[in-house]
């Protein structure tokens, strides 16, 4: 109990005093997670839309694959990304291992199936009569898609929130492909692991509280937006 | 809704995203030449030593050090695959193999401290006053809980060699538990469980305030903990940053750095965590 209390005090102290290292780690966490979420939206929503709207022979397989991907263990993603990006791996020439970009790559792989799966479900739950109506009013294919996504917006925002939640809380892959390098690839989760292993439980608690607060603020903003848009 | 407008908007958006990612990638690869990947053991990071030395090195040379803290086994494996430029490790027997096959070059002695057997101050197994090997025998005989790193680190390698010397195979015994984690985390576990463990003195001293563990066995010759630095041979791996790695080796054995190593931790813990050794080795190739 004492440790949690001390951690809470330390977190408040660090936030008030604007501890430069903590600010820097927090800012990097935001940058990396938001970038990964945006990339996973760009990959996941189109895949989810295609799977929701089209029927083709191997569709069942792809749907299972997306649903399976929603539970991909981050450490496995981290290991595979590490092997791909390693100097003497297939993508070694990019020189991306142990950079923030490598973390973004791994986190995008983790979040894309989550976004795809949730948006597929969201689009499939749009009333089919409405779709017919849109079509009958002579909408072009593009207008149809936009209206469809608009109708499914609540579920799609949930997909984004879930994807974001997946990446900001992720530690195994970030540790492996980022290397937890001070001032370069250290994010809130990996910094917490390091401080625990150094025995600095107060500092680790403080970092956790900052991570929780940050996640809460971003998710609340998204939720507020989601609920505002849903008002009649 | 104007279809054309929306179409352009989307196109522009995705192009901007693509461009930004390309820029980011380009920036990352442009910076690569000045980057050095230092693969090292958790003890040099957990004790805070590298946090003090690396910024000085970066300021002096303009290189950026990417410190990857793993167990010595993994650090050596990274060197073996050419995935690191320079290694700072502490398992001389395993290091020698890398040097012998020509992967490790410019192999230099940096510093030492020592391993200690730590445990609850009540010392139920009666380790006090025993040699390291006798102490392990006492732990096995009383079946006291012993926490091993179990992660192929330098400390783990040392621990296994001590068990071997004691003629005991602790693997699978209920009192022998492998944490699979770094030194800091393993010390916390031992402290929480009132168990024994083998640790380097540096990490122990730097975390002593959080631990309910006492030093029970120390100063025995097999407990010496020796750190070497080496470059990964650029003739074997063309992607290795040879000049940066050489600069780091030179920096670690420079008299000024050596002095800093000897001073490190004195003010905070009342005793140095590491003892500089490079000077004793001058003349060695």
Tab-separated table of C-alpha atoms in Angstrom, chain A residues 10 16 36 42 52 54 57 72 98 108-109 132 143 148 154 204 216 223 231:
chain	number	residue	atom	x	y	z
A	10	UNK	CA	5.943	10.642	-7.115
A	16	UNK	CA	4.074	19.121	-11.632
A	36	UNK	CA	0.632	2.817	-34.979
A	42	UNK	CA	-5.513	2.566	-42.684
A	52	UNK	CA	-18.065	-7.455	-44.319
A	54	UNK	CA	-18.155	-9.154	-50.166
A	57	UNK	CA	-14.952	-18.626	-51.682
A	72	UNK	CA	-1.873	-12.327	-31.613
A	98	UNK	CA	16.074	-0.496	-32.319
A	108	UNK	CA	0.709	-1.818	-36.278
A	109	UNK	CA	0.866	-5.559	-36.835
A	132	UNK	CA	-30.655	-1.246	-50.064
A	143	UNK	CA	-20.824	7.510	-51.666
A	148	UNK	CA	-21.944	2.895	-44.766
A	154	UNK	CA	-20.013	3.882	-33.365
A	204	UNK	CA	7.617	2.257	-11.595
A	216	UNK	CA	-7.706	7.414	-19.933
A	223	UNK	CA	-15.429	8.197	-26.407
A	231	UNK	CA	-26.554	12.095	-30.529
